[in-house]
Amino acid sequence: EAGVVQSPRYKIIEKKQPVAFWCNPISGHNTLYWYLQNLGQGPELLIRYENEEAVDDSQLPKDRFSAERLKGVDSTLKIQPAELGDSAVYLCASSLGGGTGDDEQFFGPGTRLTVL
Amino acid sequence: GEDVEQSLFLSVREGDSSVINCTYTDSSSTYLYWYKQEPGAGLQLLTYIFSNMDMKQDQRLTVLLNKKDKHLSLRIADTQTGDSAIYFCAEARRGQKVTFGTGTKLQVIP
């Protein structure tokens, strides 16, 4: 069975340009997460979806970041406009449901964003 | 808010035991986790422990929890070169988000 799929794996853009990341979770997983991982740091949650609903977006910088999960399956994360400080790895994860605790999260390989 | 701290780096010889340590601040943490991240890959859950336990063993992995000191450790017996990776400690309360530590890079010397 395929794991969490993310694309692209790498993206290099100039500052002020828009960028979008795509995530396809494991089939049947209701909960989807987007994390930001800076170099030498652990992942930090940006947004969590339960099906189509964003149930925790408190850490998402809403002035430039947006996310959607229209049909409760795939999700996109967008940055517009990108800033130098946005250079990081963006991880997507999914889980069966419940969102936390013993609900195991499965991670994708991430998209490494470089903003020049 | 919650904080999870780990040492940055650990180097061991192949065949020795590795012990990776973690401290956390949230005394209400219900679940404590260990994740492994290999280069260019996402995180993989290795094991987790409930806060009402003090030890969990799974093959070469032993997790010890000292709830009083808010200290968690991961022991890897007979460490192999394939164990070289970054190991993240993480914690969560029931119904709350998972907070990750900064990660410990384990280097296994052949």
Coordinates of N, CA and C in Angstrom, one line a residue:
Chain A
E1 N 0.9 -1.2 0.0 CA 0.0 0.0 0.0 C 0.9 1.2 0.0
A2 N 0.5 2.2 -0.8 CA 1.3 3.5 -0.9 C 1.2 4.2 0.4
G3 N 2.3 4.9 0.8 CA 2.2 5.7 2.0 C 1.7 7.1 1.6
V4 N 2.0 8.1 2.4 CA 1.7 9.5 2.2 C 2.5 10.0 1.0
V5 N 1.9 10.5 0.0 CA 2.6 11.0 -1.2 C 2.6 12.5 -1.2
Q6 N 3.8 13.1 -1.4 CA 3.9 14.6 -1.5 C 4.6 14.9 -2.8
S7 N 4.2 16.1 -3.3 CA 4.9 16.6 -4.5 C 4.8 18.1 -4.5
P8 N 5.8 18.8 -5.0 CA 7.1 18.2 -5.5 C 8.0 17.8 -4.3
R9 N 9.0 17.1 -4.5 CA 10.0 16.8 -3.4 C 10.9 18.0 -3.1
Y10 N 11.2 18.8 -4.2 CA 12.0 19.9 -4.0 C 11.4 21.1 -4.8
K11 N 11.6 22.3 -4.3 CA 11.1 23.5 -5.0 C 12.0 24.6 -4.7
I12 N 12.5 25.3 -5.7 CA 13.3 26.5 -5.5 C 12.6 27.7 -6.2
I13 N 12.4 28.7 -5.5 CA 11.7 29.9 -6.0 C 12.3 31.1 -5.5
E14 N 12.0 32.2 -6.2 CA 12.5 33.5 -5.7 C 11.5 34.1 -4.8
K15 N 12.0 34.9 -3.9 CA 11.1 35.6 -2.9 C 10.0 36.4 -3.6
K16 N 8.9 36.4 -3.0 CA 7.7 37.1 -3.4 C 6.9 36.3 -4.4
Q17 N 7.4 35.1 -4.9 CA 6.7 34.3 -5.8 C 5.7 33.4 -5.0
P18 N 4.7 32.9 -5.6 CA 3.8 31.9 -4.9 C 4.3 30.5 -5.1
V19 N 3.9 29.6 -4.2 CA 4.3 28.2 -4.3 C 3.2 27.4 -3.7
A20 N 3.0 26.2 -4.2 CA 2.0 25.3 -3.7 C 2.6 23.9 -3.5
F21 N 2.1 23.2 -2.5 CA 2.6 21.8 -2.2 C 1.3 21.0 -2.2
W22 N 1.5 19.7 -2.6 CA 0.4 18.8 -2.7 C 0.6 17.6 -1.8
C23 N -0.5 17.1 -1.2 CA -0.3 15.9 -0.4 C -1.5 14.9 -0.6
N24 N -1.2 13.7 -0.8 CA -2.2 12.6 -0.9 C -2.0 11.7 0.2
P25 N -3.0 11.7 1.2 CA -2.8 10.8 2.4 C -3.0 9.4 2.1
I26 N -2.8 8.5 3.1 CA -3.1 7.1 3.0 C -4.6 6.9 2.9
S27 N -5.0 6.0 2.0 CA -6.4 5.8 1.8 C -7.1 5.4 3.1
G28 N -8.2 6.1 3.3 CA -9.0 5.8 4.5 C -8.7 6.7 5.7
H29 N -7.6 7.4 5.6 CA -7.2 8.3 6.7 C -8.0 9.6 6.7
N30 N -8.7 9.8 7.8 CA -9.6 11.0 7.9 C -8.8 12.2 8.3
T31 N -7.7 12.1 9.0 CA -7.0 13.2 9.6 C -5.8 13.5 8.8
L32 N -5.6 14.7 8.4 CA -4.4 15.2 7.6 C -3.8 16.3 8.3
Y33 N -2.4 16.3 8.3 CA -1.6 17.4 9.0 C -0.6 18.0 8.0
W34 N -0.4 19.2 8.2 CA 0.8 19.9 7.5 C 1.7 20.4 8.6
Y35 N 3.0 20.0 8.5 CA 4.0 20.5 9.5 C 5.1 21.3 8.7
L36 N 5.7 22.1 9.5 CA 6.9 22.9 9.0 C 8.0 22.3 9.8
Q37 N 9.1 22.0 9.1 CA 10.3 21.5 9.8 C 11.5 22.4 9.3
N38 N 12.0 23.2 10.2 CA 13.2 24.0 9.9 C 14.4 23.1 10.2
L39 N 15.5 23.5 9.6 CA 16.8 22.7 9.7 C 17.2 22.6 11.1
G40 N 17.4 21.4 11.6 CA 17.9 21.1 12.9 C 16.8 21.2 14.0
Q41 N 15.5 21.2 13.5 CA 14.4 21.3 14.4 C 13.4 20.2 14.2
G42 N 12.5 20.0 15.2 CA 11.5 19.1 15.0 C 10.3 19.7 14.2
P43 N 9.4 18.9 13.7 CA 8.2 19.4 13.0 C 7.3 20.3 13.9
E44 N 6.8 21.3 13.3 CA 5.8 22.1 14.1 C 4.5 22.1 13.3
L45 N 3.4 21.9 14.0 CA 2.1 21.8 13.3 C 1.7 23.1 12.7
L46 N 1.3 23.1 11.4 CA 0.7 24.3 10.8 C -0.8 24.2 10.8
I47 N -1.3 23.0 10.4 CA -2.8 22.9 10.3 C -3.1 21.4 10.4
R48 N -4.3 21.1 11.0 CA -4.8 19.8 11.1 C -6.2 19.7 10.5
Y49 N -6.5 18.8 9.7 CA -7.9 18.6 9.1 C -8.5 17.3 9.7
E50 N -9.7 17.4 10.0 CA -10.6 16.2 10.2 C -11.5 16.2 9.0
N51 N -11.3 15.2 8.1 CA -12.0 15.3 6.8 C -11.8 16.6 6.1
E52 N -12.9 17.3 5.8 CA -12.7 18.6 5.1 C -12.5 19.8 6.1
E53 N -12.7 19.6 7.3 CA -12.7 20.7 8.3 C -11.3 20.9 8.9
A54 N -10.9 22.1 8.9 CA -9.6 22.5 9.6 C -9.9 22.7 11.0
V55 N -9.5 21.8 11.9 CA -9.9 21.8 13.3 C -8.8 22.5 14.1
D56 N -7.6 22.7 13.6 CA -6.5 23.4 14.3 C -5.7 24.1 13.3
D57 N -5.9 25.4 13.2 CA -5.0 26.2 12.2 C -4.4 27.3 13.0
S58 N -4.3 27.2 14.3 CA -3.8 28.3 15.1 C -2.3 28.7 14.8
Q59 N -1.5 27.8 14.3 CA -0.1 28.1 14.0 C 0.1 28.4 12.5
L60 N -1.0 28.5 11.7 CA -0.8 28.8 10.3 C -0.8 30.3 10.1
P61 N 0.3 30.9 9.5 CA 0.4 32.3 9.3 C -0.6 32.7 8.2
K62 N -1.7 33.2 8.6 CA -2.8 33.3 7.6 C -2.6 34.5 6.7
D63 N -1.7 35.3 6.9 CA -1.5 36.5 6.0 C -0.9 36.0 4.7
R64 N -0.1 34.9 4.7 CA 0.5 34.4 3.5 C 0.3 32.9 3.2
F65 N -0.1 32.2 4.2 CA -0.3 30.7 4.0 C -1.8 30.4 3.9
S66 N -2.1 29.5 3.1 CA -3.5 29.0 3.0 C -3.4 27.5 2.7
A67 N -4.5 26.8 3.1 CA -4.5 25.4 2.9 C -6.0 25.0 2.6
E68 N -6.1 23.9 1.8 CA -7.5 23.4 1.6 C -7.4 21.9 1.5
R69 N -8.6 21.3 1.7 CA -8.8 19.8 1.6 C -10.2 19.7 1.2
L70 N -10.5 20.0 0.0 CA -11.9 20.2 -0.5 C -12.7 18.9 -0.4
K71 N -12.2 17.8 -0.8 CA -13.1 16.6 -0.8 C -12.7 15.6 0.4
G72 N -11.9 16.2 1.3 CA -11.6 15.3 2.5 C -10.5 14.3 2.2
V73 N -9.8 14.4 1.0 CA -8.8 13.5 0.7 C -7.5 14.2 0.5
D74 N -7.2 14.6 -0.8 CA -5.9 15.4 -1.0 C -6.0 16.8 -0.4
S75 N -4.8 17.3 -0.2 CA -4.7 18.7 0.4 C -3.6 19.4 -0.3
T76 N -3.8 20.7 -0.4 CA -2.7 21.6 -0.9 C -2.5 22.7 0.1
L77 N -1.2 23.0 0.2 CA -0.7 24.1 1.1 C -0.1 25.2 0.2
K78 N -0.5 26.4 0.3 CA 0.0 27.5 -0.5 C 0.7 28.6 0.3
I79 N 1.7 29.2 -0.3 CA 2.3 30.3 0.3 C 2.4 31.4 -0.8
Q80 N 1.8 32.6 -0.4 CA 1.8 33.7 -1.4 C 1.8 35.0 -0.6
P81 N 2.8 35.8 -0.8 CA 4.1 35.6 -1.4 C 5.1 34.9 -0.5
A82 N 6.0 34.1 -1.1 CA 7.0 33.5 -0.2 C 8.1 34.4 0.2
E83 N 8.6 34.2 1.4 CA 9.7 35.0 2.0 C 10.9 34.1 2.2
L84 N 12.0 34.8 2.4 CA 13.3 34.0 2.6 C 13.2 33.0 3.8
G85 N 12.5 33.5 4.8 CA 12.4 32.7 6.0 C 11.4 31.5 5.9
D86 N 10.8 31.4 4.8 CA 9.9 30.2 4.5 C 10.7 29.0 4.1
S87 N 12.0 29.1 3.8 CA 12.8 28.0 3.4 C 12.8 27.0 4.5
A88 N 12.3 25.8 4.2 CA 12.2 24.7 5.2 C 11.7 23.5 4.5
V89 N 11.5 22.4 5.2 CA 10.8 21.2 4.7 C 9.3 21.2 5.2
Y90 N 8.4 21.0 4.3 CA 7.0 21.0 4.6 C 6.6 19.5 4.6
L91 N 6.2 19.0 5.7 CA 5.8 17.6 5.9 C 4.3 17.5 5.9
C92 N 3.8 16.5 5.3 CA 2.4 16.1 5.4 C 2.3 14.8 6.1
A93 N 1.3 14.6 6.9 CA 1.1 13.4 7.6 C -0.4 13.1 7.6
S94 N -0.7 11.8 7.8 CA -2.2 11.4 7.9 C -2.3 10.3 9.0
S95 N -3.5 10.3 9.5 CA -3.9 9.2 10.5 C -5.3 8.8 10.3
L96 N -5.7 7.7 11.0 CA -7.0 7.2 10.8 C -8.1 8.2 11.3
G97 N -7.8 8.8 12.4 CA -8.8 9.7 13.0 C -8.6 9.9 14.4
G98 N -9.3 10.9 14.9 CA -9.1 11.2 16.4 C -8.1 12.3 16.5
G99 N -7.0 12.3 15.7 CA -6.1 13.4 15.6 C -4.9 13.4 16.5
T100 N -5.0 12.8 17.7 CA -3.8 12.8 18.6 C -3.8 11.6 19.4
G101 N -2.8 11.6 20.3 CA -2.7 10.5 21.3 C -2.2 9.2 20.6
D102 N -3.0 8.1 20.7 CA -2.5 6.8 20.2 C -2.9 6.7 18.7
D103 N -3.4 7.7 18.1 CA -3.7 7.7 16.7 C -2.5 7.9 15.9
E104 N -1.8 6.9 15.4 CA -0.5 7.0 14.8 C -0.5 7.8 13.5
Q105 N 0.4 8.7 13.5 CA 0.6 9.6 12.3 C 1.6 9.0 11.4
F106 N 1.3 8.9 10.1 CA 2.2 8.4 9.1 C 2.7 9.7 8.2
F107 N 4.0 9.8 8.1 CA 4.5 11.0 7.4 C 4.9 10.7 6.0
G108 N 4.7 11.7 5.2 CA 5.3 11.7 3.8 C 6.8 12.2 3.9
P109 N 7.4 12.1 2.7 CA 8.9 12.4 2.7 C 9.1 13.9 2.8
G110 N 8.1 14.8 2.5 CA 8.3 16.2 2.6 C 8.6 16.9 1.3
T111 N 8.4 18.2 1.3 CA 8.8 19.0 0.2 C 9.8 20.0 0.8
R112 N 11.0 20.0 0.2 CA 12.1 20.9 0.6 C 12.0 22.2 -0.2
L113 N 11.6 23.3 0.4 CA 11.4 24.6 -0.2 C 12.7 25.5 0.0
T114 N 13.2 26.0 -1.0 CA 14.3 27.0 -0.9 C 13.8 28.3 -1.6
V115 N 13.8 29.4 -0.8 CA 13.4 30.7 -1.3 C 14.7 31.5 -1.4
L116 N 15.0 32.0 -2.7 CA 16.2 32.8 -2.9 C 15.9 34.3 -3.0
Chain B
G1 N 4.1 27.4 27.0 CA 3.6 26.2 26.3 C 4.5 25.0 26.5
E2 N 4.1 23.9 25.8 CA 4.9 22.7 26.0 C 6.3 22.8 25.4
D3 N 7.2 22.2 26.0 CA 8.6 22.2 25.5 C 9.2 20.8 25.7
V4 N 9.9 20.4 24.6 CA 10.6 19.1 24.6 C 12.0 19.3 24.2
E5 N 13.0 18.8 25.0 CA 14.4 19.1 24.8 C 15.2 17.8 24.7
Q6 N 16.1 17.8 23.8 CA 17.0 16.7 23.5 C 18.4 17.2 23.3
S7 N 19.4 16.3 23.5 CA 20.7 16.6 23.1 C 20.8 16.5 21.6
L8 N 21.7 17.2 21.0 CA 21.8 17.3 19.6 C 22.4 16.1 18.9
F9 N 23.4 15.5 19.5 CA 24.2 14.6 18.8 C 24.6 13.4 19.8
L10 N 24.7 12.2 19.2 CA 25.2 11.0 19.9 C 26.0 10.2 19.0
S11 N 27.2 9.7 19.4 CA 28.0 8.9 18.5 C 28.3 7.6 19.3
V12 N 28.0 6.4 18.7 CA 28.3 5.1 19.3 C 28.9 4.2 18.3
R13 N 29.6 3.2 18.9 CA 30.2 2.2 18.0 C 29.2 1.1 17.7
E14 N 29.3 0.5 16.5 CA 28.4 -0.6 16.1 C 28.5 -1.7 17.2
G15 N 27.3 -2.2 17.6 CA 27.2 -3.3 18.5 C 27.0 -2.8 20.0
D16 N 27.4 -1.5 20.2 CA 27.1 -1.0 21.6 C 25.7 -0.6 21.7
S17 N 25.3 -0.2 22.9 CA 23.9 0.3 23.2 C 24.0 1.8 23.0
S18 N 22.9 2.3 22.5 CA 22.7 3.8 22.4 C 21.6 4.2 23.4
V19 N 21.8 5.3 24.1 CA 20.7 5.8 24.9 C 20.5 7.3 24.6
I20 N 19.3 7.6 24.1 CA 18.9 8.9 23.7 C 18.0 9.5 24.8
N21 N 18.3 10.6 25.3 CA 17.5 11.2 26.4 C 16.6 12.4 25.9
C22 N 15.6 12.6 26.7 CA 14.6 13.7 26.4 C 14.0 14.2 27.7
T23 N 13.8 15.5 27.8 CA 13.0 16.0 28.9 C 11.9 16.8 28.3
Y24 N 10.8 16.9 29.1 CA 9.6 17.6 28.6 C 9.1 18.4 29.8
T25 N 8.2 19.4 29.5 CA 7.8 20.2 30.6 C 6.3 20.0 31.0
D26 N 5.5 19.4 30.1 CA 4.1 19.3 30.4 C 3.8 18.1 31.2
S27 N 3.5 18.4 32.5 CA 3.2 17.3 33.4 C 1.9 16.5 33.1
S28 N 1.1 17.1 32.2 CA -0.2 16.5 31.8 C -0.1 15.6 30.6
S29 N 1.2 15.5 30.1 CA 1.4 14.7 28.9 C 0.8 13.3 29.1
T30 N 0.1 12.8 28.1 CA -0.5 11.5 28.2 C 0.3 10.4 27.4
Y31 N 0.8 10.9 26.3 CA 1.5 10.0 25.4 C 2.9 10.6 25.1
L32 N 3.9 9.7 25.1 CA 5.2 10.1 24.8 C 5.8 9.2 23.7
Y33 N 6.4 9.8 22.7 CA 6.7 9.0 21.5 C 8.2 9.1 21.2
W34 N 8.6 8.2 20.4 CA 9.9 8.2 19.8 C 9.7 8.0 18.3
Y35 N 10.2 9.0 17.5 CA 10.2 8.9 16.0 C 11.6 8.8 15.5
K36 N 11.8 8.2 14.3 CA 13.0 8.1 13.6 C 12.9 8.8 12.3
Q37 N 13.9 9.6 11.9 CA 13.9 10.3 10.6 C 15.2 10.0 9.9
E38 N 15.1 9.3 8.8 CA 16.3 9.1 8.0 C 16.5 10.2 6.9
P39 N 17.6 10.4 6.4 CA 17.9 11.5 5.5 C 16.9 11.5 4.3
G40 N 16.3 12.7 4.1 CA 15.4 12.8 3.0 C 14.0 12.2 3.1
A41 N 13.7 11.7 4.3 CA 12.5 11.0 4.5 C 11.7 11.6 5.6
G42 N 10.4 11.3 5.7 CA 9.6 11.7 6.8 C 9.8 11.0 8.1
L43 N 9.1 11.3 9.1 CA 9.3 10.7 10.4 C 8.5 9.3 10.4
Q44 N 9.2 8.4 11.1 CA 8.6 7.1 11.3 C 8.4 6.8 12.8
L45 N 7.2 6.5 13.2 CA 7.0 6.2 14.6 C 7.6 4.9 15.0
L46 N 8.5 4.9 16.0 CA 9.2 3.7 16.5 C 8.4 3.1 17.6
T47 N 8.0 3.9 18.6 CA 7.3 3.3 19.7 C 6.7 4.5 20.5
Y48 N 5.8 4.2 21.4 CA 5.2 5.2 22.2 C 4.9 4.5 23.6
I49 N 4.7 5.4 24.6 CA 4.5 4.9 25.9 C 3.4 5.8 26.5
F50 N 2.5 5.2 27.3 CA 1.5 6.0 28.0 C 2.1 6.5 29.3
S51 N 1.6 7.6 29.8 CA 2.2 8.2 30.9 C 2.1 7.4 32.2
N52 N 1.2 6.5 32.2 CA 1.0 5.6 33.4 C 1.9 4.4 33.4
M53 N 2.8 4.3 32.4 CA 3.8 3.3 32.4 C 5.2 3.8 32.7
D54 N 6.1 3.0 33.1 CA 7.4 3.4 33.3 C 8.4 2.8 32.4
M55 N 8.0 1.7 31.7 CA 8.9 1.0 30.8 C 8.1 0.3 29.8
K56 N 8.7 0.3 28.6 CA 8.2 -0.5 27.5 C 9.3 -1.0 26.7
Q57 N 9.3 -2.3 26.3 CA 10.3 -2.9 25.6 C 9.7 -3.5 24.3
D58 N 10.4 -3.3 23.2 CA 10.0 -3.8 21.9 C 11.3 -4.2 21.1
Q59 N 11.6 -5.5 21.1 CA 12.8 -6.0 20.5 C 14.0 -5.3 21.0
R60 N 14.7 -4.6 20.1 CA 16.0 -3.9 20.5 C 15.7 -2.6 21.2
L61 N 14.5 -2.1 21.3 CA 14.2 -0.8 21.8 C 13.6 -0.9 23.2
T62 N 14.1 -0.1 24.1 CA 13.6 0.0 25.5 C 13.3 1.5 25.8
V63 N 12.1 1.8 26.2 CA 11.7 3.1 26.5 C 11.6 3.2 28.1
L64 N 12.2 4.1 28.7 CA 12.1 4.4 30.1 C 11.5 5.7 30.4
L65 N 10.5 5.8 31.2 CA 9.8 7.1 31.6 C 9.9 7.3 33.1
N66 N 10.5 8.5 33.4 CA 10.5 8.9 34.8 C 9.6 10.1 34.8
K67 N 8.3 9.9 35.2 CA 7.3 10.9 35.2 C 7.6 12.0 36.2
K68 N 8.2 11.7 37.3 CA 8.5 12.7 38.3 C 9.5 13.7 37.8
D69 N 10.5 13.2 37.1 CA 11.5 14.1 36.5 C 11.2 14.6 35.1
K70 N 10.1 14.1 34.6 CA 9.7 14.4 33.2 C 10.9 14.1 32.2
H71 N 11.3 12.9 32.4 CA 12.5 12.4 31.6 C 12.1 11.1 30.9
L72 N 12.4 11.1 29.6 CA 12.1 9.9 28.7 C 13.4 9.5 28.1
S73 N 13.7 8.2 28.0 CA 14.9 7.8 27.3 C 14.5 6.6 26.3
L74 N 15.3 6.5 25.3 CA 15.2 5.4 24.3 C 16.6 4.7 24.3
R75 N 16.5 3.4 24.6 CA 17.8 2.6 24.5 C 17.6 1.7 23.3
I76 N 18.7 1.7 22.5 CA 18.8 0.8 21.3 C 19.9 -0.2 21.6
A77 N 19.5 -1.4 21.8 CA 20.5 -2.4 22.0 C 21.2 -2.9 20.7
D78 N 22.5 -3.3 20.8 CA 23.2 -3.8 19.6 C 23.0 -2.8 18.4
T79 N 23.4 -1.6 18.6 CA 23.2 -0.6 17.6 C 23.9 -0.9 16.3
Q80 N 23.1 -0.8 15.2 CA 23.6 -1.1 13.9 C 23.8 0.2 13.0
T81 N 24.5 0.1 11.9 CA 24.7 1.3 11.1 C 23.4 1.7 10.5
G82 N 22.5 0.8 10.3 CA 21.2 1.2 9.8 C 20.3 2.0 10.8
D83 N 20.8 2.1 12.1 CA 20.1 2.9 13.1 C 20.5 4.4 13.0
S84 N 21.5 4.7 12.2 CA 22.0 6.1 12.1 C 20.8 6.9 11.5
A85 N 20.4 7.9 12.2 CA 19.3 8.7 11.8 C 19.1 9.8 12.9
I86 N 18.1 10.6 12.7 CA 17.7 11.6 13.8 C 16.5 11.0 14.5
Y87 N 16.6 11.1 15.8 CA 15.5 10.5 16.7 C 14.8 11.7 17.4
F88 N 13.5 11.7 17.2 CA 12.7 12.8 17.8 C 11.9 12.2 19.0
C89 N 11.9 12.9 20.1 CA 11.0 12.7 21.2 C 9.8 13.6 21.0
A90 N 8.6 13.1 21.4 CA 7.4 13.9 21.2 C 6.5 13.6 22.3
E91 N 5.6 14.6 22.6 CA 4.6 14.3 23.7 C 3.2 14.9 23.2
A92 N 2.2 14.4 23.8 CA 0.9 14.9 23.6 C 0.0 14.6 24.8
R93 N -1.0 15.5 25.0 CA -2.1 15.2 25.9 C -3.2 14.6 25.0
R94 N -4.1 13.9 25.7 CA -5.2 13.4 25.0 C -6.0 14.5 24.3
G95 N -6.3 14.4 23.1 CA -7.0 15.4 22.4 C -6.3 16.7 22.0
Q96 N -5.0 16.7 22.2 CA -4.2 17.9 21.9 C -3.1 17.5 20.8
K97 N -2.5 18.5 20.3 CA -1.5 18.3 19.2 C -0.2 17.7 19.8
V98 N 0.5 17.0 18.9 CA 1.8 16.4 19.3 C 2.9 17.5 19.2
T99 N 3.7 17.6 20.2 CA 4.9 18.5 20.3 C 6.1 17.7 20.2
F100 N 7.0 18.1 19.2 CA 8.2 17.4 18.9 C 9.4 18.1 19.5
G101 N 10.4 17.3 19.9 CA 11.7 17.9 20.3 C 12.5 18.3 19.1
T102 N 13.7 18.7 19.4 CA 14.6 19.2 18.3 C 15.3 18.1 17.6
G103 N 15.3 16.9 18.2 CA 15.9 15.8 17.5 C 17.3 15.5 18.0
T104 N 17.7 14.3 18.0 CA 19.1 13.8 18.4 C 19.6 13.1 17.2
K105 N 20.7 13.5 16.6 CA 21.4 12.8 15.5 C 22.2 11.7 16.0
L106 N 21.9 10.5 15.7 CA 22.7 9.3 16.1 C 23.6 8.9 15.0
Q107 N 24.9 8.9 15.3 CA 25.9 8.4 14.4 C 26.5 7.1 14.9
V108 N 26.4 6.1 14.0 CA 26.9 4.7 14.4 C 28.2 4.5 13.6
I109 N 29.3 4.3 14.4 CA 30.6 4.1 13.8 C 30.8 2.6 13.6
P110 N 31.1 2.2 12.4 CA 31.4 0.8 12.1 C 32.6 0.2 12.8

